Amino acid sequence: ETSLLVKLKEQAHSNLTDLCVKISVGLKTTADNVFIKQMTQRFIKKQGLEEKLIFPLLESHNVERWSCNWNAEKDLYVLYPHIERDGKVMPVDLDDFPRVKSYLESFRQQLESRNYLKESQRRWYEIWVHQSPSDFNQRKIVTPDISIANRFAIDEKGLFVNGTCFYLILKDQSDRNYYSILGLLNSKLMDYFHKITSGNSLYAKRFRYWTSYLNSYPIPKELFAPDSTTAAILIENVSKLLNHPTEKEIVEREKYNDRLCYKLFNLTESEILEIEKTLSVLGSECS
């Protein structure tokens, strides 16, 4: 185990954090029953809430391996009473949104009881960890906070992200960069690395996917080599995994993805066997 981790670090060009603008948790409202749990499409229309403050929201169950599955009629939205100006997120003036104001006023006692907002000199109707809309309105990679195995997906639709997930924004927004990093993150190799280094197994062999753990993922040197055939094939394979493959194709291409990622780190057959044997004990199936 120690020698494997040493080899991964030796073969690394950088860590994941070096390639990212941000790795962060999603929204934390501290009052989900107000801002999220009621926010179905039907409820929003019935209440007549101003849609300028309503956004589709990814939750952990929407994040599948490779892509996100969000349905406008079945899934939830978030009431987001903030606006971003000049890179700064601030609360909206509720007088400009009378329907939202009336709705929030009906929960005012609950919302005002969040003393930490008062202590931070913020308004009673704010979301506690509001993040930036500009973070969400761009391409990003999303992972559930808790999962049995690495389960990363690319979001191309600019959806907001709930606090049950973490999101990654890469410095290089190209397809090449996102597809190669996504392929690496969903590999058995990175699943192994996460489970060995995070040491945070929960009930039913589930693991936490916090920023502090994701930061240290090693990124292989060959992934950035301009003449790397392996990297080129990895990118092509991931693009096909994102293009509505059948279940059989997914299984075959994920196995291929694993082999390519092992090759990027120059792992031997005995090292690969050790990784897969360890994962069989720790659990490597997604939930």
Short mmCIF file of N, CA, C and O in Angstrom, two decimals, residues 18-124:
data_model
loop_
_atom_site.label_atom_id
_atom_site.label_comp_id
_atom_site.label_asym_id
_atom_site.label_seq_id
_atom_site.Cartn_x
_atom_site.Cartn_y
_atom_site.Cartn_z
N ASP A 18 -4.49 21.76 -7.99
CA ASP A 18 -3.69 22.65 -8.83
C ASP A 18 -4.38 22.94 -10.16
O ASP A 18 -4.06 23.93 -10.83
N LEU A 19 -5.31 22.08 -10.56
CA LEU A 19 -5.99 22.23 -11.85
C LEU A 19 -7.33 22.94 -11.73
O LEU A 19 -7.99 23.20 -12.73
N CYS A 20 -7.74 23.23 -10.49
CA CYS A 20 -9.09 23.74 -10.26
C CYS A 20 -9.11 25.21 -9.84
O CYS A 20 -8.23 25.67 -9.11
N VAL A 21 -10.12 25.91 -10.31
CA VAL A 21 -10.42 27.25 -9.81
C VAL A 21 -11.01 27.11 -8.41
O VAL A 21 -10.72 27.89 -7.51
N LYS A 22 -11.82 26.06 -8.26
CA LYS A 22 -12.50 25.84 -6.97
C LYS A 22 -12.93 24.40 -6.84
O LYS A 22 -13.36 23.76 -7.81
N ILE A 23 -12.81 23.87 -5.61
CA ILE A 23 -13.43 22.61 -5.21
C ILE A 23 -14.21 22.93 -3.95
O ILE A 23 -13.62 23.29 -2.93
N SER A 24 -15.53 22.85 -4.01
CA SER A 24 -16.32 23.39 -2.90
C SER A 24 -17.62 22.62 -2.70
O SER A 24 -18.13 21.96 -3.61
N VAL A 25 -18.15 22.72 -1.49
CA VAL A 25 -19.47 22.19 -1.19
C VAL A 25 -20.53 23.09 -1.84
O VAL A 25 -20.27 24.26 -2.12
N GLY A 26 -21.71 22.52 -2.09
CA GLY A 26 -22.80 23.29 -2.68
C GLY A 26 -23.51 24.16 -1.65
O GLY A 26 -22.96 24.46 -0.58
N LEU A 27 -24.74 24.56 -1.97
CA LEU A 27 -25.52 25.43 -1.09
C LEU A 27 -25.88 24.74 0.22
O LEU A 27 -26.25 23.57 0.24
N LYS A 28 -25.78 25.48 1.31
CA LYS A 28 -26.28 25.01 2.60
C LYS A 28 -27.25 26.06 3.13
O LYS A 28 -26.82 27.14 3.56
N THR A 29 -28.53 25.77 3.06
CA THR A 29 -29.54 26.77 3.42
C THR A 29 -29.75 26.86 4.92
O THR A 29 -30.14 27.90 5.43
N THR A 30 -29.52 25.76 5.64
CA THR A 30 -29.87 25.57 7.06
C THR A 30 -31.38 25.74 7.30
O THR A 30 -31.81 25.92 8.44
N ALA A 31 -32.15 25.67 6.23
CA ALA A 31 -33.62 25.68 6.33
C ALA A 31 -34.18 25.09 5.03
O ALA A 31 -34.95 25.72 4.30
N ASP A 32 -33.78 23.84 4.77
CA ASP A 32 -34.17 23.20 3.51
C ASP A 32 -35.67 23.09 3.34
O ASP A 32 -36.18 23.12 2.21
N ASN A 33 -36.41 22.96 4.44
CA ASN A 33 -37.86 22.86 4.34
C ASN A 33 -38.49 24.12 3.75
O ASN A 33 -39.56 24.09 3.18
N VAL A 34 -37.77 25.23 3.86
CA VAL A 34 -38.25 26.51 3.33
C VAL A 34 -37.75 26.73 1.90
O VAL A 34 -38.53 27.04 0.99
N PHE A 35 -36.45 26.57 1.71
CA PHE A 35 -35.82 26.95 0.45
C PHE A 35 -35.79 25.85 -0.62
O PHE A 35 -35.63 26.15 -1.80
N ILE A 36 -35.94 24.58 -0.20
CA ILE A 36 -35.74 23.49 -1.16
C ILE A 36 -36.88 22.47 -1.18
O ILE A 36 -37.47 22.21 -2.24
N LYS A 37 -37.19 21.87 -0.05
CA LYS A 37 -38.02 20.67 -0.02
C LYS A 37 -39.42 20.86 -0.60
O LYS A 37 -40.02 19.91 -1.13
N GLN A 38 -39.94 22.06 -0.55
CA GLN A 38 -41.27 22.31 -1.14
C GLN A 38 -41.19 22.76 -2.59
O GLN A 38 -42.23 22.86 -3.26
N MET A 39 -40.01 23.04 -3.08
CA MET A 39 -39.86 23.70 -4.37
C MET A 39 -39.95 22.76 -5.56
O MET A 39 -39.01 22.56 -6.32
N THR A 40 -41.13 22.18 -5.72
CA THR A 40 -41.43 21.44 -6.95
C THR A 40 -41.97 22.42 -7.98
O THR A 40 -42.40 23.54 -7.64
N GLN A 41 -41.98 22.01 -9.23
CA GLN A 41 -42.51 22.87 -10.28
C GLN A 41 -43.97 23.23 -10.01
O GLN A 41 -44.39 24.38 -10.18
N ARG A 42 -44.70 22.24 -9.53
CA ARG A 42 -46.12 22.46 -9.24
C ARG A 42 -46.32 23.47 -8.12
O ARG A 42 -47.16 24.37 -8.21
N PHE A 43 -45.53 23.34 -7.04
CA PHE A 43 -45.65 24.24 -5.89
C PHE A 43 -45.28 25.67 -6.27
O PHE A 43 -45.96 26.63 -5.88
N ILE A 44 -44.23 25.82 -7.05
CA ILE A 44 -43.77 27.15 -7.46
C ILE A 44 -44.85 27.88 -8.26
O ILE A 44 -45.12 29.06 -8.03
N LYS A 45 -45.49 27.16 -9.17
CA LYS A 45 -46.55 27.76 -9.98
C LYS A 45 -47.79 28.08 -9.14
O LYS A 45 -48.42 29.13 -9.30
N LYS A 46 -48.13 27.17 -8.23
CA LYS A 46 -49.31 27.38 -7.37
C LYS A 46 -49.13 28.61 -6.50
O LYS A 46 -50.06 29.40 -6.30
N GLN A 47 -47.91 28.80 -5.96
CA GLN A 47 -47.62 29.94 -5.09
C GLN A 47 -47.37 31.23 -5.88
O GLN A 47 -47.39 32.31 -5.33
N GLY A 48 -47.11 31.08 -7.16
CA GLY A 48 -46.82 32.24 -8.00
C GLY A 48 -45.50 32.90 -7.65
O GLY A 48 -45.34 34.12 -7.82
N LEU A 49 -44.55 32.12 -7.18
CA LEU A 49 -43.25 32.67 -6.78
C LEU A 49 -42.50 33.22 -8.00
O LEU A 49 -42.53 32.62 -9.07
N GLU A 50 -41.86 34.34 -7.79
CA GLU A 50 -41.13 34.98 -8.90
C GLU A 50 -39.99 34.07 -9.36
O GLU A 50 -39.07 33.76 -8.60
N GLU A 51 -40.04 33.70 -10.63
CA GLU A 51 -39.10 32.71 -11.16
C GLU A 51 -37.68 33.24 -11.28
O GLU A 51 -36.74 32.45 -11.44
N LYS A 52 -37.50 34.53 -11.15
CA LYS A 52 -36.15 35.10 -11.20
C LYS A 52 -35.30 34.61 -10.03
O LYS A 52 -34.07 34.60 -10.11
N LEU A 53 -35.96 34.17 -8.96
CA LEU A 53 -35.24 33.69 -7.77
C LEU A 53 -35.32 32.18 -7.61
O LEU A 53 -34.94 31.64 -6.57
N ILE A 54 -35.78 31.48 -8.64
CA ILE A 54 -35.94 30.03 -8.59
C ILE A 54 -34.98 29.37 -9.58
O ILE A 54 -34.92 29.76 -10.75
N PHE A 55 -34.24 28.35 -9.10
CA PHE A 55 -33.25 27.68 -9.95
C PHE A 55 -33.31 26.16 -9.77
O PHE A 55 -33.52 25.68 -8.65
N PRO A 56 -33.11 25.41 -10.85
CA PRO A 56 -33.05 23.94 -10.74
C PRO A 56 -31.86 23.53 -9.88
O PRO A 56 -30.79 24.12 -9.97
N LEU A 57 -32.07 22.50 -9.05
CA LEU A 57 -31.07 22.13 -8.04
C LEU A 57 -30.67 20.67 -8.14
O LEU A 57 -31.52 19.77 -8.06
N LEU A 58 -29.38 20.42 -8.27
CA LEU A 58 -28.85 19.07 -8.23
C LEU A 58 -28.70 18.61 -6.79
O LEU A 58 -28.11 19.32 -5.97
N GLU A 59 -29.23 17.43 -6.48
CA GLU A 59 -28.99 16.80 -5.19
C GLU A 59 -28.20 15.52 -5.42
O GLU A 59 -28.00 15.10 -6.56
N SER A 60 -27.77 14.88 -4.35
CA SER A 60 -26.88 13.73 -4.49
C SER A 60 -27.49 12.62 -5.34
O SER A 60 -26.79 11.96 -6.11
N HIS A 61 -28.80 12.41 -5.22
CA HIS A 61 -29.41 11.32 -5.98
C HIS A 61 -29.50 11.63 -7.48
O HIS A 61 -29.75 10.73 -8.29
N ASN A 62 -29.29 12.88 -7.87
CA ASN A 62 -29.29 13.25 -9.28
C ASN A 62 -27.94 12.99 -9.95
O ASN A 62 -27.84 13.05 -11.18
N VAL A 63 -26.94 12.73 -9.14
CA VAL A 63 -25.57 12.58 -9.67
C VAL A 63 -25.28 11.10 -9.91
O VAL A 63 -25.11 10.33 -8.96
N GLU A 64 -25.24 10.72 -11.16
CA GLU A 64 -24.87 9.37 -11.54
C GLU A 64 -23.40 9.41 -11.99
O GLU A 64 -22.84 10.48 -12.17
N ARG A 65 -22.81 8.24 -12.13
CA ARG A 65 -21.45 8.24 -12.64
C ARG A 65 -21.47 8.74 -14.09
O ARG A 65 -22.27 8.30 -14.89
N TRP A 66 -20.66 9.73 -14.40
CA TRP A 66 -20.48 10.37 -15.70
C TRP A 66 -21.42 11.53 -15.95
O TRP A 66 -20.98 12.60 -16.36
N SER A 67 -22.71 11.38 -15.70
CA SER A 67 -23.64 12.48 -16.03
C SER A 67 -24.70 12.65 -14.95
O SER A 67 -24.90 11.78 -14.11
N CYS A 68 -25.36 13.81 -14.99
CA CYS A 68 -26.40 14.14 -14.02
C CYS A 68 -27.77 13.85 -14.62
O CYS A 68 -28.00 14.06 -15.81
N ASN A 69 -28.68 13.42 -13.77
CA ASN A 69 -30.04 13.10 -14.21
C ASN A 69 -31.01 13.99 -13.43
O ASN A 69 -31.34 13.70 -12.28
N TRP A 70 -31.45 15.07 -14.07
CA TRP A 70 -32.35 16.02 -13.41
C TRP A 70 -33.57 16.23 -14.30
O TRP A 70 -33.43 16.48 -15.50
N ASN A 71 -34.77 16.13 -13.70
CA ASN A 71 -36.02 16.24 -14.45
C ASN A 71 -36.83 17.42 -13.93
O ASN A 71 -37.11 17.51 -12.73
N ALA A 72 -37.20 18.33 -14.81
CA ALA A 72 -37.88 19.57 -14.42
C ALA A 72 -39.20 19.31 -13.70
O ALA A 72 -39.59 20.09 -12.81
N GLU A 73 -39.89 18.26 -14.04
CA GLU A 73 -41.20 17.99 -13.46
C GLU A 73 -41.11 17.17 -12.17
O GLU A 73 -41.97 17.30 -11.29
N LYS A 74 -40.06 16.37 -12.02
CA LYS A 74 -39.97 15.46 -10.87
C LYS A 74 -39.02 15.95 -9.79
O LYS A 74 -39.20 15.64 -8.61
N ASP A 75 -37.99 16.69 -10.17
CA ASP A 75 -36.95 17.07 -9.20
C ASP A 75 -37.17 18.46 -8.62
O ASP A 75 -38.08 19.19 -9.03
N LEU A 76 -36.31 18.82 -7.68
CA LEU A 76 -36.51 20.04 -6.91
C LEU A 76 -35.74 21.24 -7.44
O LEU A 76 -34.74 21.11 -8.16
N TYR A 77 -36.23 22.41 -7.04
CA TYR A 77 -35.59 23.70 -7.33
C TYR A 77 -35.15 24.30 -5.99
O TYR A 77 -35.44 23.77 -4.92
N VAL A 78 -34.44 25.42 -6.07
CA VAL A 78 -34.09 26.14 -4.85
C VAL A 78 -34.58 27.58 -4.97
O VAL A 78 -34.47 28.20 -6.04
N LEU A 79 -35.14 28.08 -3.90
CA LEU A 79 -35.47 29.50 -3.80
C LEU A 79 -34.21 30.20 -3.34
O LEU A 79 -33.72 29.97 -2.23
N TYR A 80 -33.65 31.05 -4.19
CA TYR A 80 -32.33 31.64 -3.95
C TYR A 80 -32.48 33.16 -3.85
O TYR A 80 -32.45 33.86 -4.87
N PRO A 81 -32.66 33.69 -2.64
CA PRO A 81 -32.94 35.13 -2.47
C PRO A 81 -31.68 35.99 -2.46
O PRO A 81 -31.48 36.83 -1.57
N HIS A 82 -30.82 35.76 -3.43
CA HIS A 82 -29.56 36.49 -3.54
C HIS A 82 -29.36 36.92 -4.98
O HIS A 82 -29.96 36.37 -5.90
N ILE A 83 -28.47 37.86 -5.16
CA ILE A 83 -28.08 38.32 -6.49
C ILE A 83 -26.58 38.55 -6.47
O ILE A 83 -26.01 38.89 -5.43
N GLU A 84 -25.95 38.35 -7.62
CA GLU A 84 -24.50 38.57 -7.72
C GLU A 84 -24.23 39.84 -8.51
O GLU A 84 -24.70 39.99 -9.64
N ARG A 85 -23.49 40.75 -7.91
CA ARG A 85 -23.11 42.00 -8.59
C ARG A 85 -21.62 42.22 -8.42
O ARG A 85 -21.10 42.20 -7.30
N ASP A 86 -20.92 42.40 -9.54
CA ASP A 86 -19.48 42.67 -9.52
C ASP A 86 -18.72 41.62 -8.70
O ASP A 86 -17.81 41.95 -7.93
N GLY A 87 -19.14 40.36 -8.85
CA GLY A 87 -18.46 39.27 -8.17
C GLY A 87 -18.81 39.10 -6.72
O GLY A 87 -18.26 38.23 -6.03
N LYS A 88 -19.76 39.89 -6.22
CA LYS A 88 -20.16 39.80 -4.82
C LYS A 88 -21.61 39.35 -4.72
O LYS A 88 -22.48 39.87 -5.41
N VAL A 89 -21.86 38.36 -3.85
CA VAL A 89 -23.22 37.85 -3.66
C VAL A 89 -23.87 38.59 -2.50
O VAL A 89 -23.29 38.69 -1.41
N MET A 90 -25.07 39.12 -2.75
CA MET A 90 -25.77 39.88 -1.72
C MET A 90 -27.25 39.52 -1.73
O MET A 90 -27.78 39.02 -2.72
N PRO A 91 -27.95 39.75 -0.61
CA PRO A 91 -29.38 39.44 -0.56
C PRO A 91 -30.19 40.39 -1.44
O PRO A 91 -29.83 41.56 -1.59
N VAL A 92 -31.27 39.88 -2.01
CA VAL A 92 -32.15 40.73 -2.81
C VAL A 92 -33.01 41.58 -1.88
O VAL A 92 -33.14 41.29 -0.68
N ASP A 93 -33.62 42.62 -2.42
CA ASP A 93 -34.61 43.40 -1.70
C ASP A 93 -35.96 42.68 -1.87
O ASP A 93 -36.48 42.61 -2.98
N LEU A 94 -36.48 42.14 -0.79
CA LEU A 94 -37.71 41.35 -0.88
C LEU A 94 -38.90 42.16 -1.39
O LEU A 94 -39.86 41.60 -1.93
N ASP A 95 -38.87 43.47 -1.23
CA ASP A 95 -39.96 44.30 -1.73
C ASP A 95 -40.10 44.21 -3.25
O ASP A 95 -41.16 44.51 -3.80
N ASP A 96 -39.01 43.82 -3.91
CA ASP A 96 -39.04 43.66 -5.37
C ASP A 96 -39.68 42.34 -5.78
O ASP A 96 -39.94 42.12 -6.97
N PHE A 97 -39.92 41.45 -4.81
CA PHE A 97 -40.45 40.12 -5.09
C PHE A 97 -41.57 39.82 -4.08
O PHE A 97 -41.38 39.04 -3.14
N PRO A 98 -42.72 40.42 -4.26
CA PRO A 98 -43.80 40.33 -3.25
C PRO A 98 -44.29 38.91 -2.97
O PRO A 98 -44.62 38.60 -1.82
N ARG A 99 -44.35 38.05 -3.96
CA ARG A 99 -44.81 36.68 -3.72
C ARG A 99 -43.79 35.89 -2.90
O ARG A 99 -44.15 35.15 -1.99
N VAL A 100 -42.53 36.05 -3.23
CA VAL A 100 -41.47 35.40 -2.45
C VAL A 100 -41.44 35.98 -1.04
O VAL A 100 -41.28 35.24 -0.05
N LYS A 101 -41.61 37.28 -0.94
CA LYS A 101 -41.61 37.93 0.39
C LYS A 101 -42.72 37.35 1.27
O LYS A 101 -42.48 37.02 2.44
N SER A 102 -43.92 37.22 0.71
CA SER A 102 -45.04 36.68 1.47
C SER A 102 -44.76 35.25 1.91
O SER A 102 -45.05 34.86 3.06
N TYR A 103 -44.19 34.46 1.02
CA TYR A 103 -43.87 33.07 1.34
C TYR A 103 -42.84 33.00 2.47
O TYR A 103 -43.02 32.26 3.45
N LEU A 104 -41.77 33.77 2.37
CA LEU A 104 -40.71 33.74 3.38
C LEU A 104 -41.20 34.28 4.72
O LEU A 104 -40.80 33.80 5.79
N GLU A 105 -42.06 35.28 4.67
CA GLU A 105 -42.62 35.84 5.91
C GLU A 105 -43.38 34.78 6.71
O GLU A 105 -43.40 34.81 7.93
N SER A 106 -43.98 33.82 6.00
CA SER A 106 -44.72 32.77 6.70
C SER A 106 -43.80 31.85 7.49
O SER A 106 -44.24 31.10 8.36
N PHE A 107 -42.49 31.91 7.20
CA PHE A 107 -41.50 31.12 7.94
C PHE A 107 -40.54 32.02 8.72
O PHE A 107 -39.47 31.57 9.14
N ARG A 108 -40.94 33.26 8.92
CA ARG A 108 -40.00 34.23 9.50
C ARG A 108 -39.49 33.81 10.88
O ARG A 108 -38.30 33.96 11.16
N GLN A 109 -40.35 33.29 11.72
CA GLN A 109 -39.92 32.90 13.06
C GLN A 109 -38.81 31.84 13.00
O GLN A 109 -37.81 31.94 13.71
N GLN A 110 -39.02 30.85 12.15
CA GLN A 110 -37.99 29.81 11.99
C GLN A 110 -36.69 30.40 11.45
O GLN A 110 -35.61 30.12 11.96
N LEU A 111 -36.81 31.22 10.42
CA LEU A 111 -35.61 31.76 9.77
C LEU A 111 -34.86 32.72 10.69
O LEU A 111 -33.63 32.76 10.69
N GLU A 112 -35.59 33.50 11.48
CA GLU A 112 -34.93 34.43 12.40
C GLU A 112 -34.26 33.72 13.57
O GLU A 112 -33.40 34.30 14.23
N SER A 113 -34.67 32.48 13.83
CA SER A 113 -34.06 31.74 14.95
C SER A 113 -32.65 31.26 14.62
O SER A 113 -31.96 30.73 15.49
N ARG A 114 -32.22 31.45 13.38
CA ARG A 114 -30.84 31.08 13.01
C ARG A 114 -29.90 32.18 13.48
O ARG A 114 -29.53 33.09 12.73
N ASN A 115 -29.51 32.09 14.72
CA ASN A 115 -28.75 33.16 15.37
C ASN A 115 -27.41 33.46 14.69
O ASN A 115 -26.92 34.59 14.75
N TYR A 116 -26.83 32.45 14.05
CA TYR A 116 -25.55 32.65 13.39
C TYR A 116 -25.65 33.67 12.26
O TYR A 116 -24.68 34.34 11.91
N LEU A 117 -26.85 33.79 11.65
CA LEU A 117 -27.04 34.82 10.63
C LEU A 117 -27.00 36.21 11.26
O LEU A 117 -26.36 37.13 10.74
N LYS A 118 -27.69 36.36 12.38
CA LYS A 118 -27.67 37.64 13.10
C LYS A 118 -26.26 38.01 13.51
O LYS A 118 -25.82 39.16 13.34
N GLU A 119 -25.55 37.04 14.05
CA GLU A 119 -24.18 37.29 14.52
C GLU A 119 -23.25 37.68 13.38
O GLU A 119 -22.27 38.38 13.59
N SER A 120 -23.59 37.24 12.17
CA SER A 120 -22.80 37.60 10.99
C SER A 120 -23.31 38.87 10.32
O SER A 120 -22.84 39.22 9.23
N GLN A 121 -24.30 39.50 10.96
CA GLN A 121 -24.91 40.74 10.44
C GLN A 121 -25.50 40.55 9.05
O GLN A 121 -25.37 41.39 8.16
N ARG A 122 -26.17 39.41 8.89
CA ARG A 122 -26.84 39.12 7.63
C ARG A 122 -28.35 39.13 7.84
O ARG A 122 -28.83 39.06 8.97
N ARG A 123 -29.09 39.20 6.76
CA ARG A 123 -30.54 39.33 6.85
C ARG A 123 -31.20 37.98 7.15
O ARG A 123 -30.69 36.93 6.78
N TRP A 124 -32.35 38.04 7.77
CA TRP A 124 -33.02 36.85 8.30
C TRP A 124 -33.40 35.83 7.24
O TRP A 124 -33.55 34.64 7.51
#
